Amino acid sequence: MSEPTGKYSITMPRDIAEAAKARSGPSGLSAYVAAAVARQIERDNLNELIAVAEAEHGPVTDDEIQALRDQLHLARQQQTQGGADAA
């Protein structure tokens, strides 16, 4: 069962509206815009969590970010190699 919906009037630049309409596909412009707004709300919520964490623990350094990226890259490589071995 889907969430209840409401009808809203919004204003946006014509070029953005036309690009969204062209990309919206069979689900339509309303669904496309709703998905975009939902993603923005997720980003806003994550930014709020990051701000709270950084206020409590300090900012994450570039070195820490790179170390985590390296770990993720290695884990993906191992997963890919493991999947190839199982085939």
C-alpha atoms as a printed R data frame, in Angstrom:
   type eleno elety resid chain resno      x       y       z
1  ATOM     1    CA   MET     A     1  0.000   0.000   0.000
2  ATOM     2    CA   SER     A     2  1.407   3.393  -0.947
3  ATOM     3    CA   GLU     A     3  1.537   6.491   1.179
4  ATOM     4    CA   PRO     A     4 -1.332   8.971   0.941
5  ATOM     5    CA   THR     A     5 -0.569  11.742  -1.510
6  ATOM     6    CA   GLY     A     6 -1.418  15.406  -1.753
7  ATOM     7    CA   LYS     A     7 -1.460  17.806  -4.642
8  ATOM     8    CA   TYR     A     8  1.017  20.688  -4.485
9  ATOM     9    CA   SER     A     9  1.944  23.507  -6.774
10 ATOM    10    CA   ILE     A    10  5.666  24.232  -7.060
11 ATOM    11    CA   THR     A    11  7.683  26.662  -9.095
12 ATOM    12    CA   MET     A    12 11.026  25.778 -10.658
13 ATOM    13    CA   PRO     A    13 13.145  26.932 -13.568
14 ATOM    14    CA   ARG     A    14 11.656  25.783 -16.875
15 ATOM    15    CA   ASP     A    15 14.854  24.079 -18.062
16 ATOM    16    CA   ILE     A    16 15.026  21.967 -14.902
17 ATOM    17    CA   ALA     A    17 11.348  21.078 -15.156
18 ATOM    18    CA   GLU     A    18 11.714  20.062 -18.800
19 ATOM    19    CA   ALA     A    19 14.819  17.974 -18.103
20 ATOM    20    CA   ALA     A    20 13.046  16.224 -15.226
21 ATOM    21    CA   LYS     A    21  9.983  15.619 -17.375
22 ATOM    22    CA   ALA     A    22 12.143  14.134 -20.131
23 ATOM    23    CA   ARG     A    23 13.834  11.771 -17.658
24 ATOM    24    CA   SER     A    24 10.791  10.853 -15.614
25 ATOM    25    CA   GLY     A    25  9.763   7.930 -17.805
26 ATOM    26    CA   PRO     A    26  6.561   5.987 -17.303
27 ATOM    27    CA   SER     A    27  6.309   6.799 -13.588
28 ATOM    28    CA   GLY     A    28  5.772  10.459 -14.446
29 ATOM    29    CA   LEU     A    29  7.081  13.798 -13.321
30 ATOM    30    CA   SER     A    30  5.412  13.681  -9.895
31 ATOM    31    CA   ALA     A    31  7.144  10.414  -8.966
32 ATOM    32    CA   TYR     A    32 10.467  11.719 -10.296
33 ATOM    33    CA   VAL     A    33 10.217  14.920  -8.262
34 ATOM    34    CA   ALA     A    34  9.059  13.017  -5.160
35 ATOM    35    CA   ALA     A    35 12.095  10.708  -5.417
36 ATOM    36    CA   ALA     A    36 14.425  13.704  -5.824
37 ATOM    37    CA   VAL     A    37 12.939  15.429  -2.782
38 ATOM    38    CA   ALA     A    38 13.192  12.200  -0.754
39 ATOM    39    CA   ARG     A    39 16.902  11.942  -1.653
40 ATOM    40    CA   GLN     A    40 17.448  15.562  -0.612
41 ATOM    41    CA   ILE     A    41 15.755  14.912   2.739
42 ATOM    42    CA   GLU     A    42 18.074  11.905   3.253
43 ATOM    43    CA   ARG     A    43 21.081  14.120   2.485
44 ATOM    44    CA   ASP     A    44 19.854  16.811   4.863
45 ATOM    45    CA   ASN     A    45 19.371  14.201   7.614
46 ATOM    46    CA   LEU     A    46 22.863  12.800   7.014
47 ATOM    47    CA   ASN     A    47 24.371  16.293   7.111
48 ATOM    48    CA   GLU     A    48 22.650  16.883  10.456
49 ATOM    49    CA   LEU     A    49 24.054  13.608  11.818
50 ATOM    50    CA   ILE     A    50 27.533  14.503  10.569
51 ATOM    51    CA   ALA     A    51 27.321  17.914  12.235
52 ATOM    52    CA   VAL     A    52 26.309  16.345  15.558
53 ATOM    53    CA   ALA     A    53 29.075  13.712  15.333
54 ATOM    54    CA   GLU     A    54 31.698  16.300  14.413
55 ATOM    55    CA   ALA     A    55 30.587  18.564  17.262
56 ATOM    56    CA   GLU     A    56 31.022  15.665  19.662
57 ATOM    57    CA   HIS     A    57 34.127  13.970  18.224
58 ATOM    58    CA   GLY     A    58 35.737  16.554  15.953
59 ATOM    59    CA   PRO     A    59 35.901  16.542  12.171
60 ATOM    60    CA   VAL     A    60 36.983  13.501  10.212
61 ATOM    61    CA   THR     A    61 40.405  14.082   8.658
62 ATOM    62    CA   ASP     A    62 41.285  13.550   5.004
63 ATOM    63    CA   ASP     A    63 43.652  10.761   6.082
64 ATOM    64    CA   GLU     A    64 40.851   8.965   7.929
65 ATOM    65    CA   ILE     A    65 38.576   9.278   4.906
66 ATOM    66    CA   GLN     A    66 41.282   7.904   2.608
67 ATOM    67    CA   ALA     A    67 41.980   4.990   4.969
68 ATOM    68    CA   LEU     A    68 38.291   4.056   4.920
69 ATOM    69    CA   ARG     A    69 38.158   4.374   1.135
70 ATOM    70    CA   ASP     A    70 41.165   2.067   0.904
71 ATOM    71    CA   GLN     A    71 39.457  -0.478   3.182
72 ATOM    72    CA   LEU     A    72 36.299  -0.344   1.074
73 ATOM    73    CA   HIS     A    73 38.281  -0.741  -2.147
74 ATOM    74    CA   LEU     A    74 40.124  -3.752  -0.735
75 ATOM    75    CA   ALA     A    75 36.888  -5.332   0.503
76 ATOM    76    CA   ARG     A    76 35.302  -4.880  -2.924
77 ATOM    77    CA   GLN     A    77 38.337  -6.453  -4.604
78 ATOM    78    CA   GLN     A    78 38.211  -9.410  -2.241
79 ATOM    79    CA   GLN     A    79 34.477  -9.803  -2.804
80 ATOM    80    CA   THR     A    80 34.932  -9.736  -6.575
81 ATOM    81    CA   GLN     A    81 37.761 -12.256  -6.425
82 ATOM    82    CA   GLY     A    82 35.772 -14.469  -4.065
83 ATOM    83    CA   GLY     A    83 32.771 -14.334  -6.401
84 ATOM    84    CA   ALA     A    84 34.974 -15.281  -9.360
85 ATOM    85    CA   ASP     A    85 36.449 -18.218  -7.436
86 ATOM    86    CA   ALA     A    86 32.983 -19.543  -6.556
87 ATOM    87    CA   ALA     A    87 31.894 -19.578 -10.222
